[in-house]
Amino acid sequence: MSKKFNNENTELIINYTFEGAEWEAALEKTRKKLANEVTVPGFRKGKAPLFEALKHVNPMKIFDKTISDNIEKIYQDHIISQIDEKDILADNFRPKFDVTDLSLDKAVFEFVFPLFPTIKLGDYKHLKTKLETLELTNEEIESQKRNTLENYVVMLDSNEPIKLNDSVNFDFTGFVDGQKFEGGEAENFDLVIGSNQFIPGFEEQMIGLKKDETKDLNLKFPENYHAKNLAGKDVVFKVKINSIKSPNYPEVNDQFLKEIKINPLVNDLESFNEHIKNNALKEKISANSQKYINDAIDEVIEASEVKMSNLIIDETANSYYQGFINQIKKQGISEKDYIEFAKTSKDEILNLYKDEAKKNLTKSYVYGKIVDEEKLHATQEEYDERINSLAQLYGLEANQIKSFLKFEVFEQEKLAEKIFDKLAEINDKESLVKYQEAKKLTAEYENKIQSAIIAQVKEMSKEKEDSSQTKEKKEESKE
């Protein structure tokens, strides 16, 4: 038995030698079991002498089965006991197991455990990253209006040039090095311009075309394109426009707004515009806050040193890969068919996922290190306070709120909120104050909506109760 640390790879290595009478007895048990499973000419199954039966058993199979039959017991009886509290293992990652020496005399088992990464945190108190302005643009306001009215849009045939948000039916054929490629052509394909369904530049170059027009779109596949045989290559798509439909939005006036009932506060143009601005501001706060966290963490990563075991990266990459395979299977594409179509291999795809895994893991560990340094963990008291606040707002019991807002979900939201506040407070306090004021405004508006909804529900319940009582009285008077 030996135990050592590989600090360079941040791994704990424990070796155990399975030998002597115990190893010999395990081998003998396996020999007898396998001998009973083979058919020997001239003998009934399981009745041949042991030495005759073993002539029909691959010796390596004896070793393999002995190992597989005993590995869990070895792990439980001899390996776990070697790990103590000061050995900080990476959470939720399995050890790698190998046999480093194998003979009739012994088997040497090696268990490699990934340790929690070592993190030398870079300076996060003098960041160049700053918060972006919350001033709303006309486009953001108009986009919010379109999103709000989306369910009331009618798509009408158009003879005008293609513009953003139009739905276009078209034929296309792609050519790489002058040759068509699999999956690169279709007829009567429907596409909403601006949905970013195609590679960058495709939809932008369609803008301005009219019905029945054709055009060659000269583009380039992204370097990280999923089909390795196409990644980074120049491509020409020949497109023909079959039809164009443009969104026709309803006329927004007081009468229309009263009919669609967006929420209890919206009943005229003035309140509608307030609703739109509030939603647009709320979305911008969320998007800008997330962008600030991502950019700030990326800046900290540049100045940090993170050492982690390849076992962590490999297991995470395998998880990504399996998720991808499960996704394409739902679309009716097998793993084998995809690999053949993309002219790639499992190893090439895994290597791409390893890069992604390392990047994501590094960000997660640096994020967590800042949380530890600044003591930003969400607390049970904060959770209870949130639950009680929501219960009071909606007029429900605390346990009812807990059933749909679990602590784990709250914890992630609270962590993001705290790390944003802390990094912005340290590095861009003036902007943080503006964000906090804006958050307060949007929260007040949301609370007004909820209060109005609750008031409506109570009023409806009262009317129903009054109606029921009136009906009962009428029936009593008849009697």
CSV table of C-alpha atoms in Angstrom, one decimal:
chain,number,residue,atom,x,y,z
A,1,MET,CA,0.0,0.0,0.0
A,2,SER,CA,1.3,3.4,-0.9
A,3,LYS,CA,-0.1,6.9,-1.0
A,4,LYS,CA,1.5,9.9,-2.8
A,5,PHE,CA,0.5,13.3,-4.2
A,6,ASN,CA,1.2,14.6,-7.7
A,7,ASN,CA,1.1,18.3,-7.0
A,8,GLU,CA,1.8,19.2,-10.7
A,9,ASN,CA,-1.3,17.3,-11.8
A,10,THR,CA,-3.2,17.9,-8.6
A,11,GLU,CA,-3.9,14.3,-8.0
A,12,LEU,CA,-3.8,11.8,-5.2
A,13,ILE,CA,-2.4,8.3,-6.1
A,14,ILE,CA,-3.1,5.3,-4.0
A,15,ASN,CA,-1.6,1.9,-4.8
A,16,TYR,CA,-2.7,-1.4,-3.4
A,17,THR,CA,-1.1,-4.8,-4.0
A,18,PHE,CA,-3.4,-7.8,-4.1
A,19,GLU,CA,-1.1,-10.7,-3.5
A,20,GLY,CA,-0.4,-13.9,-1.6
A,21,ALA,CA,-3.0,-16.4,-0.6
A,22,GLU,CA,-5.8,-13.9,-1.0
A,23,TRP,CA,-4.9,-13.3,-4.7
A,24,GLU,CA,-4.3,-17.0,-5.4
A,25,ALA,CA,-7.7,-17.9,-3.8
A,26,ALA,CA,-9.4,-15.2,-5.9
A,27,LEU,CA,-7.8,-16.5,-9.1
A,28,GLU,CA,-8.8,-20.1,-8.2
A,29,LYS,CA,-12.4,-19.1,-7.6
A,30,THR,CA,-12.5,-17.4,-11.0
A,31,ARG,CA,-10.9,-20.4,-12.7
A,32,LYS,CA,-13.6,-22.8,-11.4
A,33,LYS,CA,-16.4,-20.4,-12.3
A,34,LEU,CA,-15.2,-20.0,-15.9
A,35,ALA,CA,-14.4,-23.7,-16.2
A,36,ASN,CA,-18.0,-24.5,-15.4
A,37,GLU,CA,-19.2,-22.1,-18.2
A,38,VAL,CA,-17.2,-23.7,-21.1
A,39,THR,CA,-18.1,-26.7,-23.2
A,40,VAL,CA,-15.4,-29.3,-23.5
A,41,PRO,CA,-15.8,-32.0,-26.3
A,42,GLY,CA,-16.7,-35.4,-24.7
A,43,PHE,CA,-18.0,-33.9,-21.5
A,44,ARG,CA,-21.3,-32.4,-20.3
A,45,LYS,CA,-21.1,-28.7,-19.6
A,46,GLY,CA,-19.5,-28.1,-16.2
A,47,LYS,CA,-18.4,-31.8,-15.8
A,48,ALA,CA,-15.0,-31.7,-17.4
A,49,PRO,CA,-11.9,-32.0,-15.2
A,50,LEU,CA,-10.6,-28.5,-14.3
A,51,PHE,CA,-7.3,-28.9,-16.1
A,52,GLU,CA,-9.2,-29.9,-19.3
A,53,ALA,CA,-11.7,-27.1,-19.1
A,54,LEU,CA,-9.1,-24.4,-18.4
A,55,LYS,CA,-7.5,-25.3,-21.8
A,56,HIS,CA,-10.6,-23.6,-23.3
A,57,VAL,CA,-10.4,-20.5,-21.2
A,58,ASN,CA,-8.4,-17.4,-22.2
A,59,PRO,CA,-5.9,-16.8,-19.3
A,60,MET,CA,-6.4,-13.0,-19.6
A,61,LYS,CA,-10.1,-13.6,-19.1
A,62,ILE,CA,-9.3,-15.1,-15.7
A,63,PHE,CA,-7.3,-12.1,-14.8
A,64,ASP,CA,-10.0,-9.6,-16.0
A,65,LYS,CA,-12.8,-11.3,-14.2
A,66,THR,CA,-10.9,-11.7,-11.0
A,67,ILE,CA,-10.2,-8.0,-11.1
A,68,SER,CA,-13.8,-7.0,-11.9
A,69,ASP,CA,-15.2,-9.3,-9.2
A,70,ASN,CA,-12.9,-7.9,-6.5
A,71,ILE,CA,-12.3,-4.2,-7.4
A,72,GLU,CA,-15.3,-2.8,-5.4
A,73,LYS,CA,-14.3,-4.8,-2.3
A,74,ILE,CA,-10.7,-3.6,-2.6
A,75,TYR,CA,-11.9,0.0,-3.0
A,76,GLN,CA,-14.2,-0.2,0.0
A,77,ASP,CA,-11.9,-2.2,2.3
A,78,HIS,CA,-8.5,-0.7,1.5
A,79,ILE,CA,-8.6,2.5,-0.5
A,80,ILE,CA,-11.3,4.7,1.1
A,81,SER,CA,-9.6,4.3,4.5
A,82,GLN,CA,-6.4,5.9,3.1
A,83,ILE,CA,-8.2,9.2,2.4
A,84,ASP,CA,-8.4,11.6,5.3
A,85,GLU,CA,-10.0,15.0,5.9
A,86,LYS,CA,-7.0,17.0,4.7
A,87,ASP,CA,-7.1,15.3,1.3
A,88,ILE,CA,-9.3,17.7,-0.4
A,89,LEU,CA,-10.8,15.8,-3.4
A,90,ALA,CA,-12.6,17.4,-6.2
A,91,ASP,CA,-16.3,17.2,-5.6
A,92,ASN,CA,-18.4,14.7,-7.7
A,93,PHE,CA,-15.5,13.4,-9.8
A,94,ARG,CA,-14.7,9.7,-9.9
A,95,PRO,CA,-11.2,8.2,-9.5
A,96,LYS,CA,-9.3,6.7,-12.4
A,97,PHE,CA,-8.5,3.0,-11.8
A,98,ASP,CA,-5.7,1.0,-13.5
A,99,VAL,CA,-3.7,-2.2,-13.0
A,100,THR,CA,0.0,-1.4,-13.2
A,101,ASP,CA,1.4,-4.9,-12.6
A,102,LEU,CA,-0.3,-8.2,-13.2
A,103,SER,CA,1.0,-11.8,-12.7
A,104,LEU,CA,0.1,-15.1,-11.1
A,105,ASP,CA,1.7,-13.8,-7.9
A,106,LYS,CA,0.0,-10.4,-7.6
A,107,ALA,CA,-2.0,-7.5,-9.1
A,108,VAL,CA,-1.1,-3.9,-8.3
A,109,PHE,CA,-4.0,-1.5,-8.4
A,110,GLU,CA,-3.6,2.2,-8.9
A,111,PHE,CA,-6.4,4.6,-8.0
A,112,VAL,CA,-5.9,8.2,-9.1
A,113,PHE,CA,-8.2,10.8,-7.4
A,114,PRO,CA,-8.5,14.3,-8.8
A,115,LEU,CA,-7.8,16.8,-6.0
A,116,PHE,CA,-9.6,20.1,-5.8
A,117,PRO,CA,-7.8,22.5,-8.1
A,118,THR,CA,-5.1,24.9,-6.8
A,119,ILE,CA,-6.1,28.4,-7.5
A,120,LYS,CA,-3.8,31.4,-7.3
A,121,LEU,CA,-6.4,34.2,-7.6
A,122,GLY,CA,-5.5,37.2,-9.7
A,123,ASP,CA,-6.3,40.8,-8.8
A,124,TYR,CA,-10.0,41.4,-8.8
A,125,LYS,CA,-10.0,44.7,-7.1
A,126,HIS,CA,-8.5,46.8,-9.9
A,127,LEU,CA,-10.5,45.7,-12.9
A,128,LYS,CA,-10.7,47.5,-16.2
A,129,THR,CA,-14.1,46.0,-16.9
A,130,LYS,CA,-16.9,48.5,-16.3
A,131,LEU,CA,-20.6,48.4,-16.3
A,132,GLU,CA,-22.4,49.4,-19.5
A,133,THR,CA,-25.0,52.2,-19.5
A,134,LEU,CA,-28.6,51.4,-18.8
A,135,GLU,CA,-29.9,54.1,-21.1
A,136,LEU,CA,-32.5,52.5,-23.4
A,137,THR,CA,-32.2,52.9,-27.1
A,138,ASN,CA,-35.1,53.3,-29.5
A,139,GLU,CA,-34.3,49.9,-31.0
A,140,GLU,CA,-34.5,48.3,-27.5
A,141,ILE,CA,-37.9,49.9,-26.9
A,142,GLU,CA,-39.2,48.9,-30.3
A,143,SER,CA,-37.8,45.3,-29.9
A,144,GLN,CA,-39.7,45.1,-26.5
A,145,LYS,CA,-42.9,46.3,-28.2
A,146,ARG,CA,-42.5,43.6,-30.9
A,147,ASN,CA,-41.9,40.9,-28.3
A,148,THR,CA,-45.0,42.0,-26.3
A,149,LEU,CA,-47.2,42.1,-29.3
A,150,GLU,CA,-45.8,39.0,-31.0
A,151,ASN,CA,-49.0,36.9,-30.3
A,152,TYR,CA,-51.1,39.5,-32.2
A,153,VAL,CA,-49.0,39.7,-35.3
A,154,VAL,CA,-50.3,38.7,-38.7
A,155,MET,CA,-47.8,37.7,-41.4
A,156,LEU,CA,-48.8,39.1,-44.8
A,157,ASP,CA,-47.3,38.4,-48.2
A,158,SER,CA,-44.9,41.1,-49.3
A,159,ASN,CA,-43.3,42.3,-52.6
A,160,GLU,CA,-41.0,44.6,-50.8
A,161,PRO,CA,-37.3,43.9,-50.3
A,162,ILE,CA,-36.4,41.5,-47.4
A,163,LYS,CA,-35.9,43.2,-44.1
A,164,LEU,CA,-35.2,42.2,-40.5
A,165,ASN,CA,-38.0,40.0,-38.9
A,166,ASP,CA,-39.4,39.0,-42.3
A,167,SER,CA,-40.2,35.3,-42.9
A,168,VAL,CA,-38.6,34.1,-46.1
A,169,ASN,CA,-39.2,31.0,-48.1
A,170,PHE,CA,-36.3,30.2,-50.4
A,171,ASP,CA,-34.2,27.5,-52.1
A,172,PHE,CA,-30.4,27.2,-51.4
A,173,THR,CA,-27.4,25.2,-52.5
A,174,GLY,CA,-24.0,25.4,-50.9
A,175,PHE,CA,-20.7,24.9,-52.6
A,176,VAL,CA,-17.3,24.4,-51.0
A,177,ASP,CA,-14.3,24.2,-53.4
A,178,GLY,CA,-16.9,24.2,-56.2
A,179,GLN,CA,-18.5,21.1,-54.9
A,180,LYS,CA,-21.9,20.5,-53.2
A,181,PHE,CA,-21.7,19.1,-49.7
A,182,GLU,CA,-24.0,16.9,-47.7
A,183,GLY,CA,-26.7,18.9,-45.9
A,184,GLY,CA,-25.9,22.0,-47.9
A,185,GLU,CA,-29.1,22.4,-49.9
A,186,ALA,CA,-32.8,22.6,-49.5
A,187,GLU,CA,-36.0,23.7,-51.2
A,188,ASN,CA,-38.8,25.8,-49.8
A,189,PHE,CA,-36.9,26.5,-46.6
A,190,ASP,CA,-38.5,28.9,-44.2
A,191,LEU,CA,-36.4,31.4,-42.3
A,192,VAL,CA,-37.1,34.4,-40.1
A,193,ILE,CA,-34.4,37.0,-40.8
A,194,GLY,CA,-32.6,37.8,-37.6
A,195,SER,CA,-33.1,34.4,-36.0
A,196,ASN,CA,-29.4,33.6,-36.6
A,197,GLN,CA,-30.3,30.1,-37.7
A,198,PHE,CA,-27.5,30.1,-40.4
A,199,ILE,CA,-23.8,30.8,-40.2
A,200,PRO,CA,-22.8,34.5,-39.7
A,201,GLY,CA,-23.5,36.7,-42.7
A,202,PHE,CA,-26.0,34.4,-44.3
A,203,GLU,CA,-29.2,36.3,-43.2
A,204,GLU,CA,-27.5,39.7,-43.4
A,205,GLN,CA,-26.7,39.2,-47.1
A,206,MET,CA,-30.3,38.2,-47.9
A,207,ILE,CA,-31.6,41.5,-46.7
A,208,GLY,CA,-32.6,43.7,-49.7
A,209,LEU,CA,-33.5,40.8,-52.0
A,210,LYS,CA,-37.0,40.6,-53.5
A,211,LYS,CA,-39.3,37.8,-54.5
A,212,ASP,CA,-38.0,35.6,-57.4
A,213,GLU,CA,-34.5,37.2,-57.1
A,214,THR,CA,-31.3,35.0,-56.9
A,215,LYS,CA,-28.0,35.8,-55.3
A,216,ASP,CA,-24.6,34.1,-54.5
A,217,LEU,CA,-23.8,34.5,-50.8
A,218,ASN,CA,-20.0,34.4,-50.3
A,219,LEU,CA,-19.4,33.3,-46.7
A,220,LYS,CA,-17.0,31.4,-44.5
A,221,PHE,CA,-17.8,28.7,-42.0
A,222,PRO,CA,-16.7,29.5,-38.4
A,223,GLU,CA,-13.4,27.9,-37.3
A,224,ASN,CA,-15.3,26.1,-34.5
A,225,TYR,CA,-18.1,24.8,-36.9
A,226,HIS,CA,-19.3,21.4,-35.7
A,227,ALA,CA,-18.6,19.7,-39.1
A,228,LYS,CA,-14.8,19.5,-39.0
A,229,ASN,CA,-14.6,19.0,-42.8
A,230,LEU,CA,-16.3,22.5,-43.3
A,231,ALA,CA,-14.8,24.4,-40.4
A,232,GLY,CA,-13.0,27.6,-41.5
A,233,LYS,CA,-13.7,27.0,-45.2
A,234,ASP,CA,-15.0,29.5,-47.8
A,235,VAL,CA,-18.5,28.6,-49.0
A,236,VAL,CA,-20.9,30.0,-51.7
A,237,PHE,CA,-24.6,29.6,-51.1
A,238,LYS,CA,-26.8,30.1,-54.2
A,239,VAL,CA,-30.2,31.3,-53.0
A,240,LYS,CA,-33.5,31.9,-54.8
A,241,ILE,CA,-36.3,33.8,-53.0
A,242,ASN,CA,-39.7,32.1,-53.4
A,243,SER,CA,-41.8,34.3,-51.1
A,244,ILE,CA,-41.6,36.9,-48.4
A,245,LYS,CA,-44.0,37.5,-45.5
A,246,SER,CA,-43.7,40.6,-43.4
A,247,PRO,CA,-45.1,41.0,-39.8
A,248,ASN,CA,-48.1,43.2,-39.6
A,249,TYR,CA,-48.5,44.6,-36.1
A,250,PRO,CA,-51.8,45.7,-34.7
A,251,GLU,CA,-52.6,49.3,-34.1
A,252,VAL,CA,-51.9,50.0,-30.5
A,253,ASN,CA,-54.6,52.2,-28.9
A,254,ASP,CA,-56.5,52.4,-25.7
A,255,GLN,CA,-59.3,50.1,-26.9
A,256,PHE,CA,-56.9,47.4,-28.1
A,257,LEU,CA,-54.9,47.5,-24.8
A,258,LYS,CA,-58.1,47.1,-22.8
A,259,GLU,CA,-59.1,44.1,-24.9
A,260,ILE,CA,-55.7,42.2,-24.7
A,261,LYS,CA,-55.2,42.8,-20.9
A,262,ILE,CA,-51.4,42.7,-20.7
A,263,ASN,CA,-51.7,43.2,-17.0
A,264,PRO,CA,-54.0,45.1,-14.6
A,265,LEU,CA,-51.9,48.3,-14.8
A,266,VAL,CA,-52.0,48.5,-18.6
A,267,ASN,CA,-55.2,50.1,-20.0
A,268,ASP,CA,-54.0,53.0,-22.2
A,269,LEU,CA,-51.0,54.1,-24.3
A,270,GLU,CA,-49.3,55.9,-21.4
A,271,SER,CA,-49.4,52.8,-19.1
A,272,PHE,CA,-48.4,50.6,-22.1
A,273,ASN,CA,-45.3,52.7,-22.7
A,274,GLU,CA,-44.5,52.5,-19.0
A,275,HIS,CA,-44.8,48.7,-19.1
A,276,ILE,CA,-42.6,48.5,-22.2
A,277,LYS,CA,-39.9,50.7,-20.7
A,278,ASN,CA,-40.0,48.7,-17.4
A,279,ASN,CA,-39.6,45.4,-19.2
A,280,ALA,CA,-36.9,46.7,-21.5
A,281,LEU,CA,-35.0,48.1,-18.5
A,282,LYS,CA,-35.4,44.9,-16.6
A,283,GLU,CA,-34.0,42.9,-19.4
A,284,LYS,CA,-31.1,45.3,-19.9
A,285,ILE,CA,-30.2,45.2,-16.2
A,286,SER,CA,-30.1,41.4,-16.4
A,287,ALA,CA,-28.1,41.2,-19.6
A,288,ASN,CA,-25.6,43.9,-18.6
A,289,SER,CA,-25.2,42.4,-15.2
A,290,GLN,CA,-24.5,39.0,-16.6
A,291,LYS,CA,-22.1,40.4,-19.2
A,292,TYR,CA,-20.3,42.4,-16.5
A,293,ILE,CA,-19.8,39.2,-14.4
A,294,ASN,CA,-18.6,37.2,-17.4
A,295,ASP,CA,-16.2,39.9,-18.6
A,296,ALA,CA,-14.9,40.6,-15.0
A,297,ILE,CA,-14.3,36.9,-14.3
A,298,ASP,CA,-12.5,36.6,-17.7
A,299,GLU,CA,-10.3,39.5,-16.7
A,300,VAL,CA,-9.5,37.9,-13.3
A,301,ILE,CA,-8.8,34.5,-15.1
A,302,GLU,CA,-6.1,36.2,-17.2
A,303,ALA,CA,-4.3,37.2,-14.0
A,304,SER,CA,-4.9,33.9,-12.2
A,305,GLU,CA,-3.2,30.5,-12.1
A,306,VAL,CA,-5.4,27.4,-12.0
A,307,LYS,CA,-4.0,23.9,-11.8
A,308,MET,CA,-6.6,21.1,-12.2
A,309,SER,CA,-6.4,17.4,-12.9
A,310,ASN,CA,-7.0,16.2,-16.5
A,311,LEU,CA,-9.4,13.7,-15.0
A,312,ILE,CA,-11.7,16.6,-14.1
A,313,ILE,CA,-11.5,18.0,-17.6
A,314,ASP,CA,-11.9,14.6,-19.3
A,315,GLU,CA,-14.9,13.6,-17.3
A,316,THR,CA,-16.6,16.9,-17.9
A,317,ALA,CA,-15.8,16.7,-21.7
A,318,ASN,CA,-17.3,13.2,-21.8
A,319,SER,CA,-20.4,14.6,-20.1
A,320,TYR,CA,-20.7,17.3,-22.8
A,321,TYR,CA,-20.1,14.7,-25.5
A,322,GLN,CA,-22.8,12.3,-24.2
A,323,GLY,CA,-25.2,15.3,-23.9
A,324,PHE,CA,-24.6,16.1,-27.6
A,325,ILE,CA,-25.1,12.5,-28.7
A,326,ASN,CA,-28.4,12.3,-26.8
A,327,GLN,CA,-29.5,15.5,-28.4
A,328,ILE,CA,-28.8,14.4,-32.0
A,329,LYS,CA,-30.4,11.0,-31.3
A,330,LYS,CA,-33.6,12.9,-30.5
A,331,GLN,CA,-33.4,14.3,-34.0
A,332,GLY,CA,-33.1,10.8,-35.4
A,333,ILE,CA,-29.3,10.9,-36.0
A,334,SER,CA,-27.1,8.2,-34.7
A,335,GLU,CA,-23.6,8.8,-33.3
A,336,LYS,CA,-22.1,6.8,-36.2
A,337,ASP,CA,-24.0,8.7,-38.9
A,338,TYR,CA,-23.1,12.1,-37.5
A,339,ILE,CA,-19.4,11.2,-37.3
A,340,GLU,CA,-19.4,10.0,-40.9
A,341,PHE,CA,-21.3,13.0,-42.1
A,342,ALA,CA,-19.1,15.5,-40.3
A,343,LYS,CA,-16.0,13.6,-41.5
A,344,THR,CA,-14.6,13.6,-37.9
A,345,SER,CA,-14.0,11.2,-35.1
A,346,LYS,CA,-15.1,10.8,-31.5
A,347,ASP,CA,-11.6,11.8,-30.3
A,348,GLU,CA,-11.7,15.0,-32.4
A,349,ILE,CA,-15.1,16.0,-31.0
A,350,LEU,CA,-13.9,15.2,-27.5
A,351,ASN,CA,-10.8,17.4,-27.9
A,352,LEU,CA,-13.1,20.3,-28.8
A,353,TYR,CA,-15.2,19.6,-25.7
A,354,LYS,CA,-12.0,19.4,-23.6
A,355,ASP,CA,-11.1,22.9,-24.5
A,356,GLU,CA,-14.7,24.0,-23.7
A,357,ALA,CA,-14.6,22.0,-20.4
A,358,LYS,CA,-11.3,23.5,-19.3
A,359,LYS,CA,-12.6,27.0,-20.0
A,360,ASN,CA,-15.9,26.5,-18.2
A,361,LEU,CA,-14.3,24.7,-15.2
A,362,THR,CA,-11.6,27.4,-14.8
A,363,LYS,CA,-14.3,30.1,-14.8
A,364,SER,CA,-16.3,28.2,-12.3
A,365,TYR,CA,-13.4,27.6,-9.9
A,366,VAL,CA,-12.2,31.3,-10.1
A,367,TYR,CA,-15.8,32.4,-9.5
A,368,GLY,CA,-16.0,30.1,-6.5
A,369,LYS,CA,-12.7,31.3,-5.2
A,370,ILE,CA,-13.9,35.0,-5.2
A,371,VAL,CA,-17.1,33.8,-3.4
A,372,ASP,CA,-14.9,32.2,-0.7
A,373,GLU,CA,-12.5,35.1,-0.4
A,374,GLU,CA,-15.4,37.6,0.0
A,375,LYS,CA,-17.7,35.3,2.0
A,376,LEU,CA,-20.5,35.7,-0.4
A,377,HIS,CA,-22.3,32.4,0.1
A,378,ALA,CA,-26.1,32.4,0.3
A,379,THR,CA,-27.4,31.7,3.8
A,380,GLN,CA,-30.4,29.9,5.1
A,381,GLU,CA,-31.5,33.2,6.7
A,382,GLU,CA,-31.5,34.9,3.3
A,383,TYR,CA,-33.5,32.1,1.9
A,384,ASP,CA,-36.1,32.2,4.6
A,385,GLU,CA,-36.4,35.9,4.2
A,386,ARG,CA,-37.0,35.6,0.5
A,387,ILE,CA,-39.6,32.8,1.1
A,388,ASN,CA,-41.5,34.8,3.7
A,389,SER,CA,-41.4,37.9,1.4
A,390,LEU,CA,-42.9,36.0,-1.5
A,391,ALA,CA,-45.4,34.3,0.8
A,392,GLN,CA,-46.6,37.6,2.0
A,393,LEU,CA,-46.8,39.1,-1.5
A,394,TYR,CA,-48.8,36.2,-3.0
A,395,GLY,CA,-50.9,35.4,0.1
A,396,LEU,CA,-49.6,31.8,0.4
A,397,GLU,CA,-48.0,29.6,3.0
A,398,ALA,CA,-44.2,29.6,3.2
A,399,ASN,CA,-44.1,25.8,2.5
A,400,GLN,CA,-46.0,26.4,-0.7
A,401,ILE,CA,-43.4,28.9,-1.9
A,402,LYS,CA,-40.6,26.5,-0.9
A,403,SER,CA,-42.1,23.8,-3.1
A,404,PHE,CA,-41.3,25.7,-6.3
A,405,LEU,CA,-38.4,27.8,-5.1
A,406,LYS,CA,-35.8,25.3,-3.8
A,407,PHE,CA,-32.8,26.5,-1.8
A,408,GLU,CA,-30.4,25.3,-4.6
A,409,VAL,CA,-32.1,27.6,-7.2
A,410,PHE,CA,-32.2,30.5,-4.8
A,411,GLU,CA,-28.6,29.9,-4.0
A,412,GLN,CA,-27.4,30.3,-7.6
A,413,GLU,CA,-29.5,33.5,-8.1
A,414,LYS,CA,-28.2,34.9,-4.8
A,415,LEU,CA,-24.6,34.1,-5.6
A,416,ALA,CA,-24.8,35.8,-9.0
A,417,GLU,CA,-26.4,38.9,-7.3
A,418,LYS,CA,-23.8,39.0,-4.6
A,419,ILE,CA,-20.7,38.6,-6.8
A,420,PHE,CA,-22.1,41.2,-9.2
A,421,ASP,CA,-22.6,43.7,-6.3
A,422,LYS,CA,-19.2,43.0,-4.8
A,423,LEU,CA,-17.2,43.3,-8.0
A,424,ALA,CA,-19.1,46.4,-9.1
A,425,GLU,CA,-18.8,47.9,-5.6
A,426,ILE,CA,-15.0,47.5,-5.7
A,427,ASN,CA,-14.4,48.5,-9.3
A,428,ASP,CA,-17.3,50.7,-10.5
A,429,LYS,CA,-19.3,51.9,-7.5
A,430,GLU,CA,-20.8,55.0,-9.3
A,431,SER,CA,-22.4,52.8,-11.9
A,432,LEU,CA,-23.5,50.2,-9.3
A,433,VAL,CA,-25.6,52.9,-7.6
A,434,LYS,CA,-27.4,53.6,-10.8
A,435,TYR,CA,-28.0,49.9,-11.3
A,436,GLN,CA,-29.4,49.6,-7.8
A,437,GLU,CA,-31.7,52.5,-8.4
A,438,ALA,CA,-32.9,51.0,-11.6
A,439,LYS,CA,-33.5,47.6,-10.0
A,440,LYS,CA,-35.5,49.3,-7.3
A,441,LEU,CA,-37.7,51.0,-9.9
A,442,THR,CA,-38.4,47.7,-11.8
A,443,ALA,CA,-39.0,45.8,-8.6
A,444,GLU,CA,-41.6,48.5,-7.4
A,445,TYR,CA,-43.4,48.2,-10.8
A,446,GLU,CA,-43.4,44.4,-10.5
A,447,ASN,CA,-44.8,44.6,-7.0
A,448,LYS,CA,-47.6,46.9,-8.2
A,449,ILE,CA,-48.6,44.4,-10.9
A,450,GLN,CA,-48.6,41.5,-8.3
A,451,SER,CA,-50.6,43.6,-5.9
A,452,ALA,CA,-53.1,44.5,-8.6
A,453,ILE,CA,-53.5,40.8,-9.7
A,454,ILE,CA,-54.0,39.7,-6.1
A,455,ALA,CA,-56.6,42.4,-5.6
A,456,GLN,CA,-58.4,41.3,-8.8
A,457,VAL,CA,-58.4,37.6,-7.6
A,458,LYS,CA,-59.8,38.7,-4.2
A,459,GLU,CA,-62.4,40.8,-5.8
A,460,MET,CA,-63.4,37.9,-8.1
A,461,SER,CA,-63.6,35.5,-5.1
A,462,LYS,CA,-65.7,38.0,-3.2
A,463,GLU,CA,-68.1,38.4,-6.2
A,464,LYS,CA,-68.3,34.7,-6.5
A,465,GLU,CA,-69.0,34.3,-2.8
A,466,ASP,CA,-71.6,37.1,-2.8
A,467,SER,CA,-73.3,35.5,-5.8
A,468,SER,CA,-73.4,32.1,-4.1
A,469,GLN,CA,-74.9,33.7,-0.9
A,470,THR,CA,-77.5,35.5,-3.0
A,471,LYS,CA,-78.5,32.3,-4.7
A,472,GLU,CA,-78.8,30.5,-1.4
A,473,LYS,CA,-81.1,33.2,0.0
A,474,LYS,CA,-83.3,33.1,-3.1
A,475,GLU,CA,-83.6,29.3,-2.7
A,476,GLU,CA,-84.4,29.7,1.0
A,477,SER,CA,-87.1,32.3,0.3
A,478,LYS,CA,-88.7,29.8,-2.1
A,479,GLU,CA,-89.0,27.3,0.6
